[in-house]
Amino acid sequence: MHNLFHDAKVAVVTADTAIDLSGFGSVLLIASAIADPAAAITFTVKEGSTTVFADAAVVPEHQLIGMPASLDGANSVVKIGYLGAKQYLFLTPSAAPDAMHVILSSSANAPVA
């Protein structure tokens, strides 16, 4: 999957905050744990047509690449691809990972800066 990202925009992700996919054809969610978490960190991905988290629905697993995903040790990384068509995406971890990022790619009509 990493070979598909040519014109990419990278951003830090905050839990349950809307990720706007407007103008992009590909999305990759990345989370990492440097220190060994007390328990495995699992992730829920939600999608919606608005920025309101409460209105978002859980993405069906057939629209996700790399699920179910969990961070369960030191220096672990999770990569989740999304194949849906909604405008907004939300990432919810069961506990706070050390970092969460999104890579938006295949920009049809969105500027990449």
Short mmCIF file of C-alpha atoms in Angstrom, two decimals:
data_model
loop_
_atom_site.label_atom_id
_atom_site.label_comp_id
_atom_site.label_asym_id
_atom_site.label_seq_id
_atom_site.Cartn_x
_atom_site.Cartn_y
_atom_site.Cartn_z
CA MET A 1 0.00 0.00 0.00
CA HIS A 2 2.83 2.44 0.76
CA ASN A 3 3.80 2.52 -2.94
CA LEU A 4 0.44 4.07 -3.83
CA PHE A 5 1.08 7.40 -2.08
CA HIS A 6 2.71 9.87 -4.45
CA ASP A 7 1.10 13.27 -3.78
CA ALA A 8 0.57 12.97 -0.05
CA LYS A 9 -0.55 15.25 2.76
CA VAL A 10 0.44 14.14 6.27
CA ALA A 11 -1.27 15.39 9.43
CA VAL A 12 -1.35 14.59 13.14
CA VAL A 13 -4.62 12.99 14.25
CA THR A 14 -6.41 13.62 17.53
CA ALA A 15 -8.80 10.94 18.81
CA ASP A 16 -12.43 11.42 17.74
CA THR A 17 -11.62 14.53 15.65
CA ALA A 18 -12.92 14.70 12.08
CA ILE A 19 -10.44 13.96 9.29
CA ASP A 20 -11.67 15.69 6.12
CA LEU A 21 -11.14 13.46 3.08
CA SER A 22 -12.48 15.99 0.52
CA GLY A 23 -10.55 15.79 -2.73
CA PHE A 24 -8.46 12.77 -1.75
CA GLY A 25 -8.84 9.24 -3.07
CA SER A 26 -6.69 7.37 -0.55
CA VAL A 27 -6.23 7.49 3.20
CA LEU A 28 -3.85 5.67 5.54
CA LEU A 29 -4.15 5.94 9.33
CA ILE A 30 -0.96 5.25 11.30
CA ALA A 31 -0.57 4.86 15.07
CA SER A 32 2.50 3.91 17.08
CA ALA A 33 3.62 2.98 20.57
CA ILE A 34 7.23 3.57 21.59
CA ALA A 35 6.90 2.31 25.14
CA ASP A 36 5.15 -0.95 25.94
CA PRO A 37 1.48 -0.06 26.64
CA ALA A 38 -0.07 -1.46 29.82
CA ALA A 39 -2.66 -3.29 27.68
CA ALA A 40 -3.12 -3.74 23.95
CA ILE A 41 -4.48 -0.58 22.32
CA THR A 42 -7.27 -1.32 19.86
CA PHE A 43 -8.86 1.03 17.34
CA THR A 44 -12.33 1.85 16.10
CA VAL A 45 -12.73 3.71 12.80
CA LYS A 46 -15.93 5.68 12.19
CA GLU A 47 -17.17 7.52 9.10
CA GLY A 48 -19.71 10.26 8.55
CA SER A 49 -21.03 13.00 6.30
CA THR A 50 -20.57 15.70 8.96
CA THR A 51 -17.86 16.68 11.45
CA VAL A 52 -20.08 15.60 14.36
CA PHE A 53 -18.53 12.53 16.00
CA ALA A 54 -21.83 11.47 17.61
CA ASP A 55 -23.43 11.12 14.15
CA ALA A 56 -20.65 8.89 12.77
CA ALA A 57 -21.08 5.15 12.20
CA VAL A 58 -18.52 2.39 12.65
CA VAL A 59 -16.87 1.52 9.33
CA PRO A 60 -17.60 -2.07 8.22
CA GLU A 61 -14.45 -4.23 8.32
CA HIS A 62 -14.64 -4.98 4.57
CA GLN A 63 -13.94 -1.25 3.97
CA LEU A 64 -10.77 -1.32 6.07
CA ILE A 65 -7.34 -2.71 5.27
CA GLY A 66 -5.33 -3.90 8.27
CA MET A 67 -8.16 -4.47 10.74
CA PRO A 68 -8.53 -5.58 13.42
CA ALA A 69 -5.46 -3.65 14.51
CA SER A 70 -3.83 -3.32 17.91
CA LEU A 71 -0.66 -1.91 19.45
CA ASP A 72 0.51 -4.58 21.83
CA GLY A 73 4.19 -4.00 22.46
CA ALA A 74 7.03 -1.52 22.50
CA ASN A 75 8.00 -0.05 19.12
CA SER A 76 4.82 -1.28 17.46
CA VAL A 77 3.04 0.38 14.53
CA VAL A 78 -0.48 -0.02 13.16
CA LYS A 79 -1.46 0.93 9.60
CA ILE A 80 -5.14 1.09 8.63
CA GLY A 81 -6.35 1.82 5.10
CA TYR A 82 -9.87 3.10 4.37
CA LEU A 83 -11.90 2.20 1.25
CA GLY A 84 -15.15 4.03 1.99
CA ALA A 85 -16.79 7.03 0.37
CA LYS A 86 -17.76 9.26 3.31
CA GLN A 87 -16.26 12.74 3.65
CA TYR A 88 -15.17 12.49 7.28
CA LEU A 89 -13.28 9.81 9.17
CA PHE A 90 -12.72 9.43 12.93
CA LEU A 91 -10.12 7.27 14.70
CA THR A 92 -10.81 6.17 18.28
CA PRO A 93 -8.11 4.30 20.25
CA SER A 94 -8.99 2.34 23.41
CA ALA A 95 -6.09 4.15 25.16
CA ALA A 96 -3.73 6.90 24.07
CA PRO A 97 -0.97 5.74 21.71
CA ASP A 98 2.28 7.73 21.48
CA ALA A 99 1.37 9.11 18.04
CA MET A 100 -1.42 9.05 15.45
CA HIS A 101 -1.10 10.39 11.90
CA VAL A 102 -3.09 10.35 8.68
CA ILE A 103 -1.69 10.29 5.15
CA LEU A 104 -4.10 11.61 2.51
CA SER A 105 -3.15 10.86 -1.08
CA SER A 106 -4.39 10.66 -4.67
CA SER A 107 -5.52 14.27 -4.61
CA ALA A 108 -8.05 14.75 -7.39
CA ASN A 109 -8.66 18.42 -6.83
CA ALA A 110 -7.24 19.26 -3.41
CA PRO A 111 -4.02 21.23 -3.01
CA VAL A 112 -1.21 19.35 -1.30
CA ALA A 113 0.85 21.74 0.79
#
